[in-house]
Tab-separated table of N, CA and C in Angstrom:
chain	number	residue	atom	x	y	z
G	3	MET	N	0.835	-1.193	0.000
G	3	MET	CA	0.000	0.000	0.000
G	3	MET	C	0.872	1.246	0.000
G	4	GLY	N	0.281	2.330	-0.365
G	4	GLY	CA	0.960	3.613	-0.358
G	4	GLY	C	-0.068	4.723	-0.444
G	5	LYS	N	0.402	5.948	-0.446
G	5	LYS	CA	-0.492	7.109	-0.497
G	5	LYS	C	0.052	8.142	-1.467
G	6	ILE	N	-0.866	8.804	-2.123
G	6	ILE	CA	-0.548	9.998	-2.892
G	6	ILE	C	-1.151	11.160	-2.121
G	7	LEU	N	-0.327	12.148	-1.825
G	7	LEU	CA	-0.760	13.311	-1.058
G	7	LEU	C	-0.603	14.573	-1.890
G	8	LEU	N	-1.638	15.376	-1.916
G	8	LEU	CA	-1.551	16.721	-2.466
G	8	LEU	C	-1.769	17.644	-1.275
G	9	GLU	N	-0.762	18.445	-0.959
G	9	GLU	CA	-0.807	19.237	0.262
G	9	GLU	C	-0.790	20.736	-0.018
G	10	ASN	N	-1.615	21.434	0.727
G	10	ASN	CA	-1.671	22.896	0.708
G	10	ASN	C	-1.950	23.481	-0.674
G	11	ILE	N	-2.940	22.918	-1.337
G	11	ILE	CA	-3.414	23.497	-2.598
G	11	ILE	C	-4.158	24.780	-2.237
G	12	LYS	N	-3.753	25.878	-2.808
G	12	LYS	CA	-4.361	27.173	-2.497
G	12	LYS	C	-5.225	27.618	-3.679
G	13	LEU	N	-6.514	27.811	-3.392
G	13	LEU	CA	-7.467	28.201	-4.430
G	13	LEU	C	-8.414	29.267	-3.885
G	14	PHE	N	-9.045	29.976	-4.791
G	14	PHE	CA	-10.038	30.978	-4.425
G	14	PHE	C	-11.399	30.432	-4.824
G	15	GLY	N	-12.414	30.665	-3.969
G	15	GLY	CA	-13.746	30.174	-4.292
G	15	GLY	C	-14.822	30.990	-3.621
G	16	PHE	N	-16.057	30.649	-3.954
G	16	PHE	CA	-17.227	31.372	-3.462
G	16	PHE	C	-18.165	30.391	-2.762
G	17	HIS	N	-17.758	29.915	-1.603
G	17	HIS	CA	-18.527	28.922	-0.865
G	17	HIS	C	-18.972	29.503	0.464
G	18	GLY	N	-20.190	29.184	0.854
G	18	GLY	CA	-20.684	29.635	2.143
G	18	GLY	C	-22.160	29.951	2.098
G	19	CYS	N	-22.730	30.129	3.279
G	19	CYS	CA	-24.161	30.425	3.413
G	19	CYS	C	-24.448	31.921	3.508
G	20	MET	N	-23.438	32.698	3.866
G	20	MET	CA	-23.631	34.140	4.004
G	20	MET	C	-23.517	34.809	2.630
G	21	PRO	N	-24.351	35.820	2.382
G	21	PRO	CA	-24.313	36.487	1.073
G	21	PRO	C	-22.928	36.997	0.683
G	22	GLU	N	-22.194	37.564	1.650
G	22	GLU	CA	-20.873	38.106	1.314
G	22	GLU	C	-19.895	37.010	0.890
G	23	GLU	N	-20.111	35.785	1.354
G	23	GLU	CA	-19.220	34.691	0.967
G	23	GLU	C	-19.405	34.319	-0.503
G	24	THR	N	-20.638	34.398	-0.972
G	24	THR	CA	-20.896	34.068	-2.373
G	24	THR	C	-20.612	35.243	-3.304
G	25	PHE	N	-20.490	36.437	-2.730
G	25	PHE	CA	-20.210	37.629	-3.533
G	25	PHE	C	-18.721	37.980	-3.529
G	26	LEU	N	-18.110	38.010	-2.346
G	26	LEU	CA	-16.700	38.399	-2.225
G	26	LEU	C	-15.743	37.228	-2.404
G	27	GLY	N	-16.158	36.053	-1.978
G	27	GLY	CA	-15.295	34.881	-2.062
G	27	GLY	C	-14.269	34.840	-0.956
G	28	SER	N	-13.464	33.793	-0.985
G	28	SER	CA	-12.466	33.597	0.050
G	28	SER	C	-11.378	32.668	-0.479
G	29	TYR	N	-10.262	32.657	0.228
G	29	TYR	CA	-9.189	31.725	-0.099
G	29	TYR	C	-9.392	30.421	0.665
G	30	TYR	N	-9.027	29.331	0.033
G	30	TYR	CA	-9.172	27.998	0.605
G	30	TYR	C	-7.859	27.247	0.454
G	31	THR	N	-7.630	26.339	1.402
G	31	THR	CA	-6.507	25.424	1.336
G	31	THR	C	-7.072	24.010	1.346
G	32	VAL	N	-6.609	23.191	0.407
G	32	VAL	CA	-7.106	21.819	0.281
G	32	VAL	C	-5.942	20.850	0.429
G	33	ASN	N	-6.173	19.802	1.213
G	33	ASN	CA	-5.224	18.703	1.349
G	33	ASN	C	-5.962	17.419	0.991
G	34	LEU	N	-5.329	16.602	0.171
G	34	LEU	CA	-5.941	15.359	-0.287
G	34	LEU	C	-4.999	14.196	-0.024
G	35	GLU	N	-5.572	13.096	0.420
G	35	GLU	CA	-4.822	11.861	0.649
G	35	GLU	C	-5.579	10.730	-0.043
G	36	VAL	N	-4.899	10.005	-0.910
G	36	VAL	CA	-5.494	8.866	-1.604
G	36	VAL	C	-4.610	7.654	-1.348
G	37	GLU	N	-5.211	6.606	-0.806
G	37	GLU	CA	-4.461	5.385	-0.524
G	37	GLU	C	-4.746	4.351	-1.605
G	38	LEU	N	-3.681	3.717	-2.062
G	38	LEU	CA	-3.789	2.696	-3.094
G	38	LEU	C	-2.544	1.822	-3.072
G	39	ASP	N	-2.575	0.757	-3.840
G	39	ASP	CA	-1.419	-0.123	-3.958
G	39	ASP	C	-0.459	0.496	-4.975
G	40	LEU	N	0.642	1.022	-4.501
G	40	LEU	CA	1.622	1.667	-5.378
G	40	LEU	C	2.678	0.698	-5.910
G	41	TYR	N	2.631	-0.540	-5.473
G	41	TYR	CA	3.653	-1.503	-5.891
G	41	TYR	C	3.709	-1.692	-7.418
G	42	PRO	N	2.582	-1.929	-8.105
G	42	PRO	CA	2.664	-2.114	-9.563
G	42	PRO	C	3.325	-0.936	-10.288
G	43	ALA	N	3.001	0.284	-9.893
G	43	ALA	CA	3.605	1.462	-10.525
G	43	ALA	C	5.079	1.588	-10.163
G	44	SER	N	5.427	1.213	-8.926
G	44	SER	CA	6.825	1.336	-8.499
G	44	SER	C	7.730	0.357	-9.241
G	45	ILE	N	7.190	-0.761	-9.666
G	45	ILE	CA	7.958	-1.762	-10.407
G	45	ILE	C	7.996	-1.441	-11.901
G	46	SER	N	6.850	-1.025	-12.445
G	46	SER	CA	6.732	-0.858	-13.898
G	46	SER	C	7.110	0.529	-14.417
G	47	ASP	N	7.100	1.538	-13.545
G	47	ASP	CA	7.321	2.923	-13.968
G	47	ASP	C	6.276	3.343	-15.006
G	48	ASP	N	5.027	2.874	-14.799
G	48	ASP	CA	3.922	3.076	-15.743
G	48	ASP	C	2.829	3.898	-15.057
G	49	LEU	N	2.547	5.086	-15.600
G	49	LEU	CA	1.542	5.983	-15.027
G	49	LEU	C	0.156	5.346	-14.975
G	50	SER	N	-0.165	4.451	-15.889
G	50	SER	CA	-1.489	3.832	-15.904
G	50	SER	C	-1.703	2.882	-14.719
G	51	LYS	N	-0.645	2.558	-13.991
G	51	LYS	CA	-0.738	1.662	-12.838
G	51	LYS	C	-0.923	2.424	-11.523
G	52	THR	N	-1.059	3.739	-11.624
G	52	THR	CA	-1.231	4.565	-10.434
G	52	THR	C	-2.279	5.636	-10.719
G	53	ILE	N	-2.353	6.629	-9.872
G	53	ILE	CA	-3.273	7.749	-10.058
G	53	ILE	C	-2.452	8.984	-10.362
G	54	ASP	N	-2.802	9.635	-11.438
G	54	ASP	CA	-2.089	10.831	-11.883
G	54	ASP	C	-2.442	12.005	-10.965
G	55	TYR	N	-1.466	12.486	-10.210
G	55	TYR	CA	-1.743	13.584	-9.274
G	55	TYR	C	-2.129	14.874	-9.995
G	56	VAL	N	-1.707	15.037	-11.244
G	56	VAL	CA	-2.122	16.210	-12.022
G	56	VAL	C	-3.632	16.155	-12.254
G	57	HIS	N	-4.134	14.977	-12.556
G	57	HIS	CA	-5.577	14.822	-12.751
G	57	HIS	C	-6.334	15.073	-11.441
G	58	LEU	N	-5.781	14.600	-10.323
G	58	LEU	CA	-6.405	14.863	-9.026
G	58	LEU	C	-6.505	16.366	-8.767
G	59	TYR	N	-5.424	17.080	-9.068
G	59	TYR	CA	-5.422	18.533	-8.894
G	59	TYR	C	-6.519	19.183	-9.748
G	60	HIS	N	-6.658	18.743	-10.987
G	60	HIS	CA	-7.676	19.332	-11.873
G	60	HIS	C	-9.093	19.054	-11.366
G	61	ILE	N	-9.319	17.874	-10.816
G	61	ILE	CA	-10.631	17.588	-10.227
G	61	ILE	C	-10.921	18.569	-9.096
G	62	ILE	N	-9.972	18.754	-8.213
G	62	ILE	CA	-10.152	19.682	-7.089
G	62	ILE	C	-10.405	21.092	-7.593
G	63	LYS	N	-9.600	21.534	-8.529
G	63	LYS	CA	-9.742	22.896	-9.067
G	63	LYS	C	-11.112	23.096	-9.732
G	64	GLU	N	-11.570	22.123	-10.503
G	64	GLU	CA	-12.864	22.226	-11.173
G	64	GLU	C	-14.014	22.251	-10.169
G	65	GLU	N	-13.953	21.399	-9.161
G	65	GLU	CA	-15.023	21.366	-8.163
G	65	GLU	C	-15.016	22.624	-7.289
G	66	MET	N	-13.844	23.165	-7.012
G	66	MET	CA	-13.760	24.407	-6.241
G	66	MET	C	-14.393	25.578	-6.992
G	67	ALA	N	-14.476	25.484	-8.300
G	67	ALA	CA	-15.067	26.558	-9.109
G	67	ALA	C	-16.594	26.521	-9.094
G	68	ILE	N	-17.176	25.456	-8.542
G	68	ILE	CA	-18.633	25.327	-8.449
G	68	ILE	C	-19.040	25.705	-7.020
G	69	ASN	N	-19.862	26.737	-6.902
G	69	ASN	CA	-20.257	27.237	-5.582
G	69	ASN	C	-21.031	26.200	-4.782
G	70	SER	N	-20.744	26.148	-3.490
G	70	SER	CA	-21.481	25.305	-2.542
G	70	SER	C	-21.746	26.117	-1.287
G	71	LYS	N	-22.854	25.846	-0.646
G	71	LYS	CA	-23.123	26.485	0.638
G	71	LYS	C	-22.245	25.874	1.715
G	72	LEU	N	-22.065	24.551	1.662
G	72	LEU	CA	-21.346	23.833	2.714
G	72	LEU	C	-20.050	23.223	2.201
G	73	LEU	N	-19.001	23.341	2.995
G	73	LEU	CA	-17.735	22.698	2.653
G	73	LEU	C	-17.883	21.180	2.661
G	74	GLU	N	-18.780	20.677	3.489
G	74	GLU	CA	-19.041	19.242	3.531
G	74	GLU	C	-19.514	18.737	2.166
G	75	HIS	N	-20.394	19.506	1.548
G	75	HIS	CA	-20.917	19.152	0.226
G	75	HIS	C	-19.808	19.200	-0.823
G	76	LEU	N	-19.011	20.232	-0.772
G	76	LEU	CA	-17.882	20.375	-1.690
G	76	LEU	C	-16.914	19.202	-1.543
G	77	ALA	N	-16.582	18.842	-0.318
G	77	ALA	CA	-15.665	17.733	-0.058
G	77	ALA	C	-16.224	16.425	-0.614
G	78	GLN	N	-17.508	16.194	-0.425
G	78	GLN	CA	-18.132	14.970	-0.923
G	78	GLN	C	-18.109	14.914	-2.450
G	79	ARG	N	-18.368	16.037	-3.091
G	79	ARG	CA	-18.315	16.083	-4.570
G	79	ARG	C	-16.919	15.725	-5.072
G	80	ILE	N	-15.896	16.271	-4.430
G	80	ILE	CA	-14.522	16.000	-4.849
G	80	ILE	C	-14.198	14.514	-4.676
G	81	ILE	N	-14.543	13.950	-3.525
G	81	ILE	CA	-14.272	12.532	-3.286
G	81	ILE	C	-14.992	11.658	-4.310
G	82	GLN	N	-16.238	11.969	-4.592
G	82	GLN	CA	-16.992	11.161	-5.556
G	82	GLN	C	-16.371	11.214	-6.948
G	83	ARG	N	-15.925	12.375	-7.363
G	83	ARG	CA	-15.266	12.480	-8.675
G	83	ARG	C	-13.956	11.721	-8.713
G	84	ILE	N	-13.206	11.765	-7.638
G	84	ILE	CA	-11.932	11.042	-7.586
G	84	ILE	C	-12.181	9.537	-7.635
G	85	LYS	N	-13.163	9.070	-6.877
G	85	LYS	CA	-13.478	7.640	-6.890
G	85	LYS	C	-13.958	7.204	-8.272
G	86	LYS	N	-14.745	8.035	-8.921
G	86	LYS	CA	-15.239	7.708	-10.264
G	86	LYS	C	-14.081	7.624	-11.259
G	87	TYR	N	-13.067	8.455	-11.049
G	87	TYR	CA	-11.898	8.496	-11.931
G	87	TYR	C	-11.124	7.175	-11.910
G	88	ARG	N	-10.836	6.640	-10.721
G	88	ARG	CA	-10.058	5.392	-10.621
G	88	ARG	C	-10.530	4.524	-9.461
G	89	ILE	N	-11.812	4.162	-9.454
G	89	ILE	CA	-12.360	3.334	-8.383
G	89	ILE	C	-11.638	1.995	-8.287
G	90	ASP	N	-11.070	1.541	-9.408
G	90	ASP	CA	-10.379	0.248	-9.432
G	90	ASP	C	-9.110	0.244	-8.586
G	91	LEU	N	-8.516	1.404	-8.353
G	91	LEU	CA	-7.256	1.481	-7.608
G	91	LEU	C	-7.403	2.009	-6.187
G	92	ILE	N	-8.391	2.834	-5.947
G	92	ILE	CA	-8.487	3.577	-4.687
G	92	ILE	C	-9.013	2.705	-3.563
G	93	LYS	N	-8.280	2.704	-2.451
G	93	LYS	CA	-8.695	1.987	-1.240
G	93	LYS	C	-9.314	2.941	-0.213
G	94	TYR	N	-8.839	4.172	-0.176
G	94	TYR	CA	-9.252	5.124	0.855
G	94	TYR	C	-8.956	6.532	0.355
G	95	THR	N	-9.854	7.455	0.667
G	95	THR	CA	-9.667	8.853	0.294
G	95	THR	C	-10.012	9.740	1.492
G	96	LYS	N	-9.187	10.758	1.691
G	96	LYS	CA	-9.432	11.725	2.761
G	96	LYS	C	-9.140	13.117	2.217
G	97	ILE	N	-10.045	14.044	2.504
G	97	ILE	CA	-9.843	15.419	2.047
G	97	ILE	C	-10.082	16.372	3.218
G	98	LYS	N	-9.277	17.409	3.253
G	98	LYS	CA	-9.417	18.475	4.247
G	98	LYS	C	-9.500	19.787	3.478
G	99	ILE	N	-10.594	20.505	3.674
G	99	ILE	CA	-10.794	21.804	3.028
G	99	ILE	C	-10.897	22.852	4.121
G	100	CYS	N	-10.058	23.884	4.023
G	100	CYS	CA	-10.048	24.966	5.014
G	100	CYS	C	-10.387	26.291	4.355
G	101	LYS	N	-11.298	27.008	4.987
G	101	LYS	CA	-11.616	28.375	4.568
G	101	LYS	C	-10.718	29.294	5.376
G	102	GLU	N	-9.879	30.032	4.677
G	102	GLU	CA	-8.950	30.950	5.338
G	102	GLU	C	-9.692	32.242	5.694
G	103	ASN	N	-9.437	32.753	6.866
G	103	ASN	CA	-10.049	34.001	7.331
G	103	ASN	C	-11.572	34.013	7.178
G	104	PRO	N	-12.275	33.101	7.833
G	104	PRO	CA	-13.731	33.053	7.708
G	104	PRO	C	-14.378	34.302	8.286
G	105	PRO	N	-15.552	34.671	7.791
G	105	PRO	CA	-16.218	35.896	8.243
G	105	PRO	C	-16.903	35.700	9.601
G	106	LEU	N	-16.090	35.662	10.645
G	106	LEU	CA	-16.605	35.518	12.003
G	106	LEU	C	-16.285	36.776	12.799
G	107	GLN	N	-16.982	36.955	13.889
G	107	GLN	CA	-16.798	38.155	14.714
G	107	GLN	C	-15.508	38.125	15.524
G	108	SER	N	-14.844	36.995	15.578
G	108	SER	CA	-13.629	36.889	16.376
G	108	SER	C	-12.441	36.557	15.475
G	109	SER	N	-11.305	36.453	16.079
G	109	SER	CA	-10.085	36.162	15.339
G	109	SER	C	-9.934	34.645	15.168
G	110	VAL	N	-10.279	34.158	13.993
G	110	VAL	CA	-10.151	32.740	13.658
G	110	VAL	C	-9.381	32.669	12.346
G	111	ASP	N	-8.259	31.968	12.364
G	111	ASP	CA	-7.438	31.865	11.156
G	111	ASP	C	-8.146	31.118	10.038
G	112	ARG	N	-8.785	30.017	10.402
G	112	ARG	CA	-9.432	29.184	9.385
G	112	ARG	C	-10.421	28.237	10.041
G	113	ILE	N	-11.354	27.788	9.239
G	113	ILE	CA	-12.234	26.701	9.640
G	113	ILE	C	-12.018	25.589	8.620
G	114	CYS	N	-12.071	24.355	9.075
G	114	CYS	CA	-11.775	23.221	8.202
G	114	CYS	C	-12.829	22.137	8.327
G	115	VAL	N	-13.007	21.414	7.239
G	115	VAL	CA	-13.849	20.229	7.207
G	115	VAL	C	-12.974	19.088	6.719
G	116	VAL	N	-13.045	17.950	7.395
G	116	VAL	CA	-12.322	16.762	6.990
G	116	VAL	C	-13.333	15.672	6.697
G	117	LEU	N	-13.208	15.068	5.526
G	117	LEU	CA	-14.118	14.000	5.131
G	117	LEU	C	-13.284	12.852	4.580
G	118	ASP	N	-13.581	11.643	5.035
G	118	ASP	CA	-12.883	10.495	4.471
G	118	ASP	C	-13.888	9.454	4.024
G	119	ASP	N	-13.426	8.642	3.111
G	119	ASP	CA	-14.312	7.645	2.508
G	119	ASP	C	-13.508	6.400	2.179
């Protein structure tokens, strides 16, 4: 077994329930972990035996461009697309999405949602 990790992907999006969140937008940080058997790719040096991290990045970027009220919903959409991409290889997926500087009355650096499947 092994893992492919995409860490600290920084994107801008318009997610949230408050009107200003869908109008002004916010910065987000995404971390993705995908567990799979990396042995075949490590022996063959063949991209088709693993998951292309560039494709994973594009899935995240495309889904981040679609507005959601809840980060939970956004995280689930991303996981479902990743599983659909290579369900034959994926054993486990975990995503963490953080909204940087959320619109709260106090000093909070970020709020995060973690979803695994």
